[in-house]
Amino acid sequence: MTTPPPTPTAPLLTVRGLTVDFDGHPAVRGVDLDLHRGETLGLVGESGSGKSVTALAVLGLLPATARTGGSVRLDGRELLGLPARQLATVRGRRIAMVFQDPLSAFTPVHRIGDQIAEAVRIHQDVGRAAARRRAADLLDLVGIPDPARALDAFPHEFSGGMRQRAMIAMAVANEPDVLLADEPTTALDVTIQAQVLDVLRTARRESGAALVLVSHDLGVIAGSADRVAVMYAGRIVETAPVDELFAAPRHPYTLGLIGAVPRPDGRGGPLVPIPGRPPAAGEPAGPGCAFADRCPLVEDRCRTAEPPLTGTDADIGSGPGEHRAACVRADHLAATRPAPAEVYPVPALPAAVPRPRAARDSVLTVRGLTRSFPRHRGGLLRRRAGEVHAVDGVDLDVRQGETLGLVGESGSGKSTTLYEILRLAAPQGGRIELLGQDTATLDRAAVRRLRSRVQIVFQDPAASLDPRMPVGDVLAEPLLAQRTPKAEARRRVPELLRQVGLDPAHADRYPHEFSGGQRQRISIARALAVRPDLLVLDEPVSALDVSVQAGVLNLLQQLKAELGLAYLFVSHDLAVVRHLADRVAVMYLGRTVESGTAARVLDRPRHPYTRALLAAVPLPDPPAERARPRLLLAGDPPSPAERHLGCPFRTRCPVHPTLTPDRRTRCATETPPALPAAPGVDHTAACHYPD
Amino acid sequence: MTRYLAGRLGYYAALLTAAVFLSYALTGTALGPRAYFEAKQPRPSAAAVDRQLTALNLNDRTPVVERFGTWANGLLHGDLGRTIHGTAVNEEFGRRIWVSLRLLLVGSLLGMLLGVAAGAWSAVRQYRLSDRALTVLSFVLLSTPVFLLALLLKNGAIAAKNAAGHEVIPFTGYETPNLAGGIGTHLADWALHLLLPTLSLALGGLATYSRYQRATMLDVLGADYLRTAEAKGLTRGRALLKHGLRTAVIPMTTMFAYAFLGLFTGAAFTETIFGWHGMGEWFIQAVNEQDVNSVAAVNLFAAVVVLAAGFLADALHAALDPRVRTA
Amino acid sequence: MSAELTAVAQQLTDEPVAPRGRLRLAAGRLAGSRGALAGLVVLGLLFLLAFVGPYLTPWDYAAPDYANLRQPPSGEHWFGTNGLGQDVFAQTVRGLQKSLVIGLLVAVLSTGLASLVGACAGYFGGWTDRVLTFLVDLLLIFPAFLVIAVLSPRLRGSGWIAFVLLLAVFNWMVTARVVRSMTRSLREREFVAAARYMGVGPFRIIWRHVLPNVSSFLIIDATVTVGGAVMSEAALSYFGFGVRPPDVSLGTLLAAGAADAPVFPWLFYFAAGLLVLFVLAVNLVGDGLRDALDPTAAAGRHRPRRRSRRRPTTPARRSTP
């Protein structure tokens, strides 16, 4: 999508002074937007910024407790305050919506085909059979294989990517003028995200609709939007054409966001966290700029009045190409174009001086790990109905003081691998050696001693802390489990809180009284309580906002350097892995397909899967993102319930079809072993024909 | 789906066997038919009592497992044994079962339908006056035991009779004896007699169901798919009916099975109070007369009814929710 | 920010202050709840009335006063007399004794049993679960009323404690099934997994993580059971299977007085009023207790729900609606 020339025509959708309150708590505080025909507008912001509420308010889909003010006009016709029956004729017909979580957005008890056909029949006077045919065509349009059969599937029988495709099919069923997509790819894997964004582009092109793309992900926005609006605390703080916004942001918040995002290509220097945390939705705002408390460029006048969203003196004219920011320092930023690190304080991270790898002790060695789960059917007398091979040959090496990034899509067996390691028992197949001890040979006492040396930090800090336990008890629990005397465990609590940058006086508070980033710090403190050697980090930052995530990543790096920890860092986010990991292992269908030093694996990937994975990650850099070759993987990963002869990746492999027939036979019959790139080089790939 | 239901059926069969054995063992040991015969005037000889007990398969000197064997063998051949008066249990059973089933079926269905409707309506009108009124009413009903409710209804009917000078709503028995007239007259008579006993059973169900339905409906009101339905262009009302209510009744199927448990107890009271000669009344009478075989028959009936309700609930659940069918 | 820094600095210089434990925090919150305190006071007064009351009146609950049949409340008979000339005040306090003890004991016993069985079945799964679930279902399909009716003549000698046990034993099953399913979803939660990977034992996890997180439900269930037990007792007594004359409970008084309520209100409304007061007080205490144990109760009820972003690696943990 290239930037269209500024169109002189009247905008299709006009939002003016939109406000939304929930029980008197403002969530949106005066939003102005223009959307032109055929245009893609990216609406970006962190959780609680009001971006989704804005999108829902346009269609009047907010819950009854919300009070909406201002004006929303479609082709000049006011939508706010329209009677329900008239609004229903606009919804789905002129403006359609794609929701974030397609599992909960489809009614679980109705068939996919019926739900799409229903959307057709609400607005078009067609018969049952015709609507069904139309639904099949739509499913075909969004690339669902065998659409006629897919019509009869229930939502839970679809994969996440298929559901989101079906959701898009339903949205374009009546060829709407405006498509609102609220975080359409957030719940999806990166390769599936690339597919769905592609489908969204196709659907937009076919229906000629204008698109509002709501996302927290700057990369997604950079690759898809023509124009971007950045939201913070219920207001738009900056709006500009996409290239200009990323190249020369004029609001310190936008600048900070760009600086806080790790890049998968490893460029961009150290991460710059924005201090503090984003305000929660509905949090009362002071008289001044909502960002003032976190802003490094704050001045006295910022605290007295909220700056309006305006262009700088240098800009003349109006239209969609206009660049505006709500900051008193916008002129300064426009003139100097500083890098994020020049504006925000960059934390000084102690540099770890690792000894050469060979001289460091091994912390974790995994060889040929397998784990399969029986599938059962029936009630009282359960019968075995096959097996799911969740982990099917994983090799890992972690040495003291280093970070191994474990990368793979959902269903690749990453989490199962972690839990097998943490079980501290004999694995079903293969061998796990932890701190020099084979887990198959441990007795109960040894297991307990080893427990304190391996600890885990989970993905979702809200779920991994018992909501009913004060933080002091949370931190003392691992110590008590190790039979530390109660008094001593209590004494350690303030020390731990300090270690992760929290106030020791807050030990009496409950988890919900902390923000997401603080909760993840508590999880880290709990894991550190027993002074482990290895920390297993299961997606530790993926539930956090970008501006907060950088702070936690920096903390992890600092702790590693100070305490000499080793990390097993699991993530689906290659950019984060690129930033943190010393070595990387890539998993596909329960196997390690490529591993080696981060620089080698991520800069010179040998396995086609790693290449595809890297290609699917959107860059927060519009020109680079547009110039990047697109390498879409087809379909979903195959089911781990079937064992595959030969290379498990060949069904989706982009290289496989280009091979000569006899070479292809080899892929189909021989499982490729993991071989190093050259003797003695730390870089292996399990592919017959690596590049 | 068939496989799922077959699995449930097997489980229920196991439960039924265990329950029938245990309840027989309990009644067989806890009740004392010997004392009943010994108390007869003139007092029969010990040998005569023994003979009579053995003939009725009630002799407590025979191990209870053996007595159960005899009883179960009879059961398999369709014979529930003899009452303590020597008459066939089958005969009594056959007479009373329809009386009770009529009450239970109508009472439970009415309670369920009214409860689901009231709960869904209450949820949609959350915190409005009608919702609050319904909430208060259901709490009052929930804290009123069935027997008290039945007594109050009966008192009301008596008061109405006294005021009007003739019986307005019948409050004893399940039909007017020796009623002349065609099938229509008989049906109307039945329905009228059903009114009060059914109401006393259904009101409790209404209160329970409406609370649960209100809760599940409130959950659904915030569901994403309801928003999707509205975003497609369905009006709120149609979205609620087609996408909301349909999903919100699914958890109610489990409630349906549970509610049947209490219903049988309630029916025992209702039958006694309104003079219906059903299974509940029989049970109370049989316990007081130490009539083991009759009690065992009622226990069997109760267990079968509850399990049938459970199975029906499972079938309904599977029919309503595609997600269980594949489980 | 600076306030936080000084706090940190102070911590560094001061003797490190050990945090308070969960129980003490909850107790503090309970003491701060006005409703719970009021409920506790009312419960205390009811107990006082029930156990001191009999000494305040010269009349015995069973002894008839043939000179006064069906008399309204007076100086001599404070709550009036019934058809046999028995003193209603003496009967009411006697009944209150029974009902207080029956209601509270049954609630505590049955909820305790339910949480134990439910949590074990849900947490351990496998055969433990299958056996316990079968047991629960088995008890469920025997109507409690039938068993109590059959057993009660046998237990007449052992008094109402046996009756309390019977009521409790046949009341816990539905609760246990709910606790079981709640435990099953809790078991998959990350904070329970975290405790497991720390080496915390299963019973300790049930005690420290599972039960506190189902406590809201348990408390509501227990308060409902209090009223329910009093009602069940009344129902059974009505048919002569529970408390037997001349002994009385609030339930038997209600049952006996209901028919006469329009004409002789004192036979019904004193007992009914005390019962309502009792159930109300229990509910107030229960509400306060629930809020004290739930740290999120007071804060931010009305905040619009924030939609958390779900990432692909989170296993779907939604309960089927």
PDB file of N, CA and C in Angstrom, chain A residues 56 59 61 84-85 88 91-93 95 97 99 101 104-111 115-116 118-119 122-123 154 156-157 167 170 377-380 383, chain B residues 3-4 7-8 10-11 14 223-236 238-239 241-244 246-247 250 320-327:
ATOM      1  N   LEU A  56     -15.316   1.251  18.576  1.00  0.00           N
ATOM      2  CA  LEU A  56     -16.646   0.732  18.912  1.00  0.00           C
ATOM      3  C   LEU A  56     -17.670   1.855  18.963  1.00  0.00           C
ATOM      4  N   LEU A  59     -19.603   2.750  15.753  1.00  0.00           N
ATOM      5  CA  LEU A  59     -20.761   1.925  15.404  1.00  0.00           C
ATOM      6  C   LEU A  59     -21.797   1.856  16.527  1.00  0.00           C
ATOM      7  N   LEU A  61     -21.433   0.494  19.460  1.00  0.00           N
ATOM      8  CA  LEU A  61     -21.435  -0.861  20.006  1.00  0.00           C
ATOM      9  C   LEU A  61     -20.937  -0.922  21.442  1.00  0.00           C
ATOM     10  N   ALA A  84     -32.075   2.890  17.018  1.00  0.00           N
ATOM     11  CA  ALA A  84     -31.451   1.571  16.903  1.00  0.00           C
ATOM     12  C   ALA A  84     -31.745   0.913  15.560  1.00  0.00           C
ATOM     13  N   ARG A  85     -32.991   1.033  15.099  1.00  0.00           N
ATOM     14  CA  ARG A  85     -33.378   0.350  13.875  1.00  0.00           C
ATOM     15  C   ARG A  85     -32.639   0.913  12.649  1.00  0.00           C
ATOM     16  N   ALA A  88     -28.986  -0.096  12.765  1.00  0.00           N
ATOM     17  CA  ALA A  88     -28.804  -1.493  12.348  1.00  0.00           C
ATOM     18  C   ALA A  88     -28.653  -1.597  10.830  1.00  0.00           C
ATOM     19  N   ARG A  91     -24.901  -0.710  10.236  1.00  0.00           N
ATOM     20  CA  ARG A  91     -23.963  -1.715  10.733  1.00  0.00           C
ATOM     21  C   ARG A  91     -23.933  -2.921   9.807  1.00  0.00           C
ATOM     22  N   GLY A  92     -22.744  -3.316   9.435  1.00  0.00           N
ATOM     23  CA  GLY A  92     -22.606  -4.506   8.612  1.00  0.00           C
ATOM     24  C   GLY A  92     -22.840  -4.218   7.141  1.00  0.00           C
ATOM     25  N   ARG A  93     -23.580  -3.145   6.836  1.00  0.00           N
ATOM     26  CA  ARG A  93     -23.845  -2.803   5.447  1.00  0.00           C
ATOM     27  C   ARG A  93     -22.865  -1.743   4.963  1.00  0.00           C
ATOM     28  N   ILE A  95     -20.738   0.120   7.344  1.00  0.00           N
ATOM     29  CA  ILE A  95     -19.541   0.010   8.181  1.00  0.00           C
ATOM     30  C   ILE A  95     -19.532  -1.381   8.798  1.00  0.00           C
ATOM     31  N   MET A  97     -17.207  -4.523  10.987  1.00  0.00           N
ATOM     32  CA  MET A  97     -16.165  -4.568  12.006  1.00  0.00           C
ATOM     33  C   MET A  97     -15.518  -5.957  12.049  1.00  0.00           C
ATOM     34  N   PHE A  99     -13.250  -8.123  14.754  1.00  0.00           N
ATOM     35  CA  PHE A  99     -12.888  -8.016  16.164  1.00  0.00           C
ATOM     36  C   PHE A  99     -11.577  -8.709  16.471  1.00  0.00           C
ATOM     37  N   ASP A 101     -10.651 -10.966  19.045  1.00  0.00           N
ATOM     38  CA  ASP A 101     -10.527 -12.368  19.398  1.00  0.00           C
ATOM     39  C   ASP A 101     -11.614 -13.164  18.690  1.00  0.00           C
ATOM     40  N   SER A 104     -14.067 -15.753  20.615  1.00  0.00           N
ATOM     41  CA  SER A 104     -15.210 -15.293  21.386  1.00  0.00           C
ATOM     42  C   SER A 104     -16.124 -14.411  20.551  1.00  0.00           C
ATOM     43  N   ALA A 105     -15.669 -14.001  19.370  1.00  0.00           N
ATOM     44  CA  ALA A 105     -16.508 -13.119  18.572  1.00  0.00           C
ATOM     45  C   ALA A 105     -17.508 -13.879  17.701  1.00  0.00           C
ATOM     46  N   PHE A 106     -17.313 -15.179  17.556  1.00  0.00           N
ATOM     47  CA  PHE A 106     -18.327 -15.994  16.877  1.00  0.00           C
ATOM     48  C   PHE A 106     -19.201 -16.663  17.931  1.00  0.00           C
ATOM     49  N   THR A 107     -20.494 -16.722  17.673  1.00  0.00           N
ATOM     50  CA  THR A 107     -21.381 -17.424  18.591  1.00  0.00           C
ATOM     51  C   THR A 107     -21.009 -18.906  18.571  1.00  0.00           C
ATOM     52  N   PRO A 108     -20.670 -19.475  19.733  1.00  0.00           N
ATOM     53  CA  PRO A 108     -20.113 -20.836  19.715  1.00  0.00           C
ATOM     54  C   PRO A 108     -21.090 -21.908  19.236  1.00  0.00           C
ATOM     55  N   VAL A 109     -22.391 -21.651  19.307  1.00  0.00           N
ATOM     56  CA  VAL A 109     -23.338 -22.716  19.018  1.00  0.00           C
ATOM     57  C   VAL A 109     -23.891 -22.702  17.600  1.00  0.00           C
ATOM     58  N   HIS A 110     -23.511 -21.703  16.815  1.00  0.00           N
ATOM     59  CA  HIS A 110     -23.989 -21.679  15.433  1.00  0.00           C
ATOM     60  C   HIS A 110     -22.836 -21.975  14.467  1.00  0.00           C
ATOM     61  N   ARG A 111     -23.167 -22.588  13.324  1.00  0.00           N
ATOM     62  CA  ARG A 111     -22.136 -22.915  12.340  1.00  0.00           C
ATOM     63  C   ARG A 111     -21.603 -21.660  11.679  1.00  0.00           C
ATOM     64  N   GLN A 115     -23.567 -18.215  10.270  1.00  0.00           N
ATOM     65  CA  GLN A 115     -23.335 -16.874  10.794  1.00  0.00           C
ATOM     66  C   GLN A 115     -22.989 -15.902   9.666  1.00  0.00           C
ATOM     67  N   ILE A 116     -22.238 -16.385   8.670  1.00  0.00           N
ATOM     68  CA  ILE A 116     -21.915 -15.500   7.547  1.00  0.00           C
ATOM     69  C   ILE A 116     -23.160 -15.268   6.688  1.00  0.00           C
ATOM     70  N   GLU A 118     -26.134 -15.327   7.639  1.00  0.00           N
ATOM     71  CA  GLU A 118     -27.031 -14.423   8.356  1.00  0.00           C
ATOM     72  C   GLU A 118     -26.675 -12.967   8.061  1.00  0.00           C
ATOM     73  N   ALA A 119     -25.352 -12.684   8.073  1.00  0.00           N
ATOM     74  CA  ALA A 119     -24.909 -11.318   7.778  1.00  0.00           C
ATOM     75  C   ALA A 119     -25.370 -10.895   6.389  1.00  0.00           C
ATOM     76  N   ILE A 122     -29.359 -10.316   6.390  1.00  0.00           N
ATOM     77  CA  ILE A 122     -29.871  -9.156   7.114  1.00  0.00           C
ATOM     78  C   ILE A 122     -30.034  -7.977   6.164  1.00  0.00           C
ATOM     79  N   HIS A 123     -29.061  -7.828   5.268  1.00  0.00           N
ATOM     80  CA  HIS A 123     -29.049  -6.624   4.446  1.00  0.00           C
ATOM     81  C   HIS A 123     -29.452  -6.865   2.995  1.00  0.00           C
ATOM     82  N   PHE A 154     -18.162 -25.627  13.175  1.00  0.00           N
ATOM     83  CA  PHE A 154     -18.449 -24.735  14.290  1.00  0.00           C
ATOM     84  C   PHE A 154     -17.188 -23.938  14.605  1.00  0.00           C
ATOM     85  N   HIS A 156     -15.368 -23.517  17.142  1.00  0.00           N
ATOM     86  CA  HIS A 156     -14.274 -24.132  17.899  1.00  0.00           C
ATOM     87  C   HIS A 156     -13.501 -25.152  17.065  1.00  0.00           C
ATOM     88  N   GLU A 157     -14.044 -25.512  15.907  1.00  0.00           N
ATOM     89  CA  GLU A 157     -13.337 -26.477  15.065  1.00  0.00           C
ATOM     90  C   GLU A 157     -12.318 -25.801  14.146  1.00  0.00           C
ATOM     91  N   MET A 167     -13.952 -14.263  10.010  1.00  0.00           N
ATOM     92  CA  MET A 167     -14.461 -13.000  10.549  1.00  0.00           C
ATOM     93  C   MET A 167     -14.362 -11.894   9.496  1.00  0.00           C
ATOM     94  N   MET A 170     -16.987 -12.390   6.902  1.00  0.00           N
ATOM     95  CA  MET A 170     -18.296 -11.935   7.355  1.00  0.00           C
ATOM     96  C   MET A 170     -18.389 -10.411   7.264  1.00  0.00           C
ATOM     97  N   ARG A 377     -11.088 -40.695  24.336  1.00  0.00           N
ATOM     98  CA  ARG A 377     -12.476 -40.487  23.935  1.00  0.00           C
ATOM     99  C   ARG A 377     -13.366 -41.211  24.906  1.00  0.00           C
ATOM    100  N   GLY A 378     -14.620 -40.775  25.015  1.00  0.00           N
ATOM    101  CA  GLY A 378     -15.584 -41.494  25.830  1.00  0.00           C
ATOM    102  C   GLY A 378     -15.569 -41.030  27.267  1.00  0.00           C
ATOM    103  N   GLY A 379     -16.511 -41.545  28.050  1.00  0.00           N
ATOM    104  CA  GLY A 379     -16.704 -41.073  29.412  1.00  0.00           C
ATOM    105  C   GLY A 379     -15.980 -41.909  30.431  1.00  0.00           C
ATOM    106  N   LEU A 380     -16.715 -42.837  31.071  1.00  0.00           N
ATOM    107  CA  LEU A 380     -16.158 -43.599  32.187  1.00  0.00           C
ATOM    108  C   LEU A 380     -15.036 -44.506  31.704  1.00  0.00           C
ATOM    109  N   ARG A 383     -11.109 -44.565  26.133  1.00  0.00           N
ATOM    110  CA  ARG A 383     -10.258 -45.334  25.248  1.00  0.00           C
ATOM    111  C   ARG A 383      -9.218 -44.432  24.620  1.00  0.00           C
TER     112      ARG A 383
ATOM    113  N   ARG B   3     -22.059 -41.520  20.750  1.00  0.00           N
ATOM    114  CA  ARG B   3     -21.029 -42.133  21.574  1.00  0.00           C
ATOM    115  C   ARG B   3     -20.981 -41.471  22.944  1.00  0.00           C
ATOM    116  N   TYR B   4     -21.086 -40.151  22.925  1.00  0.00           N
ATOM    117  CA  TYR B   4     -21.064 -39.401  24.174  1.00  0.00           C
ATOM    118  C   TYR B   4     -22.219 -39.819  25.063  1.00  0.00           C
ATOM    119  N   GLY B   7     -21.892 -43.259  26.527  1.00  0.00           N
ATOM    120  CA  GLY B   7     -20.986 -43.231  27.678  1.00  0.00           C
ATOM    121  C   GLY B   7     -21.712 -42.795  28.936  1.00  0.00           C
ATOM    122  N   ARG B   8     -22.507 -41.739  28.787  1.00  0.00           N
ATOM    123  CA  ARG B   8     -23.246 -41.250  29.952  1.00  0.00           C
ATOM    124  C   ARG B   8     -24.227 -42.307  30.440  1.00  0.00           C
ATOM    125  N   GLY B  10     -24.042 -45.533  30.250  1.00  0.00           N
ATOM    126  CA  GLY B  10     -23.332 -46.575  30.984  1.00  0.00           C
ATOM    127  C   GLY B  10     -23.023 -46.130  32.403  1.00  0.00           C
ATOM    128  N   TYR B  11     -22.589 -44.897  32.523  1.00  0.00           N
ATOM    129  CA  TYR B  11     -22.268 -44.355  33.843  1.00  0.00           C
ATOM    130  C   TYR B  11     -23.503 -44.337  34.737  1.00  0.00           C
ATOM    131  N   ALA B  14     -24.414 -47.757  36.064  1.00  0.00           N
ATOM    132  CA  ALA B  14     -23.584 -48.134  37.205  1.00  0.00           C
ATOM    133  C   ALA B  14     -24.071 -47.438  38.472  1.00  0.00           C
ATOM    134  N   ALA B 223     -20.907 -10.717  26.208  1.00  0.00           N
ATOM    135  CA  ALA B 223     -20.073 -11.570  25.350  1.00  0.00           C
ATOM    136  C   ALA B 223     -19.745 -10.871  24.039  1.00  0.00           C
ATOM    137  N   ASP B 224     -18.564 -11.199  23.527  1.00  0.00           N
ATOM    138  CA  ASP B 224     -18.120 -10.598  22.272  1.00  0.00           C
ATOM    139  C   ASP B 224     -19.032 -10.957  21.106  1.00  0.00           C
ATOM    140  N   TYR B 225     -19.552 -12.201  21.114  1.00  0.00           N
ATOM    141  CA  TYR B 225     -20.320 -12.602  19.934  1.00  0.00           C
ATOM    142  C   TYR B 225     -21.651 -11.882  19.831  1.00  0.00           C
ATOM    143  N   LEU B 226     -22.144 -11.396  20.968  1.00  0.00           N
ATOM    144  CA  LEU B 226     -23.366 -10.611  20.902  1.00  0.00           C
ATOM    145  C   LEU B 226     -23.080  -9.272  20.227  1.00  0.00           C
ATOM    146  N   ARG B 227     -21.890  -8.738  20.518  1.00  0.00           N
ATOM    147  CA  ARG B 227     -21.482  -7.505  19.872  1.00  0.00           C
ATOM    148  C   ARG B 227     -21.295  -7.739  18.374  1.00  0.00           C
ATOM    149  N   THR B 228     -20.717  -8.899  18.030  1.00  0.00           N
ATOM    150  CA  THR B 228     -20.555  -9.222  16.614  1.00  0.00           C
ATOM    151  C   THR B 228     -21.911  -9.250  15.926  1.00  0.00           C
ATOM    152  N   ALA B 229     -22.879  -9.900  16.578  1.00  0.00           N
ATOM    153  CA  ALA B 229     -24.207 -10.015  15.974  1.00  0.00           C
ATOM    154  C   ALA B 229     -24.794  -8.629  15.732  1.00  0.00           C
ATOM    155  N   GLU B 230     -24.581  -7.730  16.682  1.00  0.00           N
ATOM    156  CA  GLU B 230     -25.096  -6.381  16.487  1.00  0.00           C
ATOM    157  C   GLU B 230     -24.316  -5.641  15.414  1.00  0.00           C
ATOM    158  N   ALA B 231     -23.003  -5.922  15.353  1.00  0.00           N
ATOM    159  CA  ALA B 231     -22.182  -5.253  14.343  1.00  0.00           C
ATOM    160  C   ALA B 231     -22.574  -5.695  12.941  1.00  0.00           C
ATOM    161  N   LYS B 232     -23.166  -6.897  12.820  1.00  0.00           N
ATOM    162  CA  LYS B 232     -23.621  -7.374  11.521  1.00  0.00           C
ATOM    163  C   LYS B 232     -24.856  -6.633  11.058  1.00  0.00           C
ATOM    164  N   GLY B 233     -25.559  -6.022  12.019  1.00  0.00           N
ATOM    165  CA  GLY B 233     -26.767  -5.312  11.663  1.00  0.00           C
ATOM    166  C   GLY B 233     -28.027  -5.913  12.252  1.00  0.00           C
ATOM    167  N   LEU B 234     -27.886  -6.875  13.158  1.00  0.00           N
ATOM    168  CA  LEU B 234     -29.071  -7.388  13.857  1.00  0.00           C
ATOM    169  C   LEU B 234     -29.471  -6.356  14.903  1.00  0.00           C
ATOM    170  N   THR B 235     -30.760  -6.215  15.138  1.00  0.00           N
ATOM    171  CA  THR B 235     -31.173  -5.336  16.221  1.00  0.00           C
ATOM    172  C   THR B 235     -30.885  -6.049  17.538  1.00  0.00           C
ATOM    173  N   ARG B 236     -30.822  -5.259  18.606  1.00  0.00           N
ATOM    174  CA  ARG B 236     -30.481  -5.802  19.920  1.00  0.00           C
ATOM    175  C   ARG B 236     -31.392  -6.967  20.295  1.00  0.00           C
ATOM    176  N   ARG B 238     -33.202  -9.026  18.420  1.00  0.00           N
ATOM    177  CA  ARG B 238     -32.997 -10.257  17.655  1.00  0.00           C
ATOM    178  C   ARG B 238     -31.670 -10.900  17.996  1.00  0.00           C
ATOM    179  N   ALA B 239     -30.656 -10.066  18.232  1.00  0.00           N
ATOM    180  CA  ALA B 239     -29.346 -10.608  18.600  1.00  0.00           C
ATOM    181  C   ALA B 239     -29.452 -11.359  19.918  1.00  0.00           C
ATOM    182  N   LEU B 241     -32.077 -12.771  21.209  1.00  0.00           N
ATOM    183  CA  LEU B 241     -32.870 -13.986  21.083  1.00  0.00           C
ATOM    184  C   LEU B 241     -32.099 -15.076  20.358  1.00  0.00           C
ATOM    185  N   LYS B 242     -31.481 -14.697  19.236  1.00  0.00           N
ATOM    186  CA  LYS B 242     -30.883 -15.718  18.382  1.00  0.00           C
ATOM    187  C   LYS B 242     -29.493 -16.139  18.853  1.00  0.00           C
ATOM    188  N   HIS B 243     -28.715 -15.189  19.348  1.00  0.00           N
ATOM    189  CA  HIS B 243     -27.350 -15.524  19.732  1.00  0.00           C
ATOM    190  C   HIS B 243     -27.168 -15.580  21.249  1.00  0.00           C
ATOM    191  N   GLY B 244     -27.932 -14.756  21.972  1.00  0.00           N
ATOM    192  CA  GLY B 244     -27.723 -14.674  23.412  1.00  0.00           C
ATOM    193  C   GLY B 244     -28.421 -15.776  24.176  1.00  0.00           C
ATOM    194  N   ARG B 246     -29.898 -18.453  23.251  1.00  0.00           N
ATOM    195  CA  ARG B 246     -29.531 -19.792  22.811  1.00  0.00           C
ATOM    196  C   ARG B 246     -28.289 -20.298  23.563  1.00  0.00           C
ATOM    197  N   THR B 247     -27.320 -19.434  23.746  1.00  0.00           N
ATOM    198  CA  THR B 247     -26.101 -19.837  24.443  1.00  0.00           C
ATOM    199  C   THR B 247     -26.313 -19.847  25.950  1.00  0.00           C
ATOM    200  N   ILE B 250     -27.656 -23.063  27.806  1.00  0.00           N
ATOM    201  CA  ILE B 250     -26.852 -24.288  27.868  1.00  0.00           C
ATOM    202  C   ILE B 250     -26.506 -24.694  29.308  1.00  0.00           C
ATOM    203  N   LEU B 320     -27.735 -28.849  22.323  1.00  0.00           N
ATOM    204  CA  LEU B 320     -27.623 -27.392  22.291  1.00  0.00           C
ATOM    205  C   LEU B 320     -26.200 -26.926  22.050  1.00  0.00           C
ATOM    206  N   ASP B 321     -25.218 -27.692  22.529  1.00  0.00           N
ATOM    207  CA  ASP B 321     -23.843 -27.213  22.504  1.00  0.00           C
ATOM    208  C   ASP B 321     -22.975 -28.109  21.630  1.00  0.00           C
ATOM    209  N   PRO B 322     -22.563 -27.632  20.470  1.00  0.00           N
ATOM    210  CA  PRO B 322     -21.765 -28.479  19.581  1.00  0.00           C
ATOM    211  C   PRO B 322     -20.423 -28.843  20.185  1.00  0.00           C
ATOM    212  N   ARG B 323     -19.979 -28.087  21.193  1.00  0.00           N
ATOM    213  CA  ARG B 323     -18.649 -28.339  21.730  1.00  0.00           C
ATOM    214  C   ARG B 323     -18.566 -29.631  22.532  1.00  0.00           C
ATOM    215  N   VAL B 324     -19.692 -30.070  23.168  1.00  0.00           N
ATOM    216  CA  VAL B 324     -19.619 -31.319  23.930  1.00  0.00           C
ATOM    217  C   VAL B 324     -19.636 -32.539  23.042  1.00  0.00           C
ATOM    218  N   ARG B 325     -20.270 -32.392  21.870  1.00  0.00           N
ATOM    219  CA  ARG B 325     -20.444 -33.575  21.031  1.00  0.00           C
ATOM    220  C   ARG B 325     -19.108 -34.188  20.652  1.00  0.00           C
ATOM    221  N   THR B 326     -18.140 -33.329  20.396  1.00  0.00           N
ATOM    222  CA  THR B 326     -16.855 -33.864  19.978  1.00  0.00           C
ATOM    223  C   THR B 326     -15.996 -34.277  21.167  1.00  0.00           C
ATOM    224  N   ALA B 327     -16.404 -33.871  22.382  1.00  0.00           N
ATOM    225  CA  ALA B 327     -15.555 -34.126  23.559  1.00  0.00           C
ATOM    226  C   ALA B 327     -15.495 -35.614  23.892  1.00  0.00           C
TER     227      ALA B 327
END
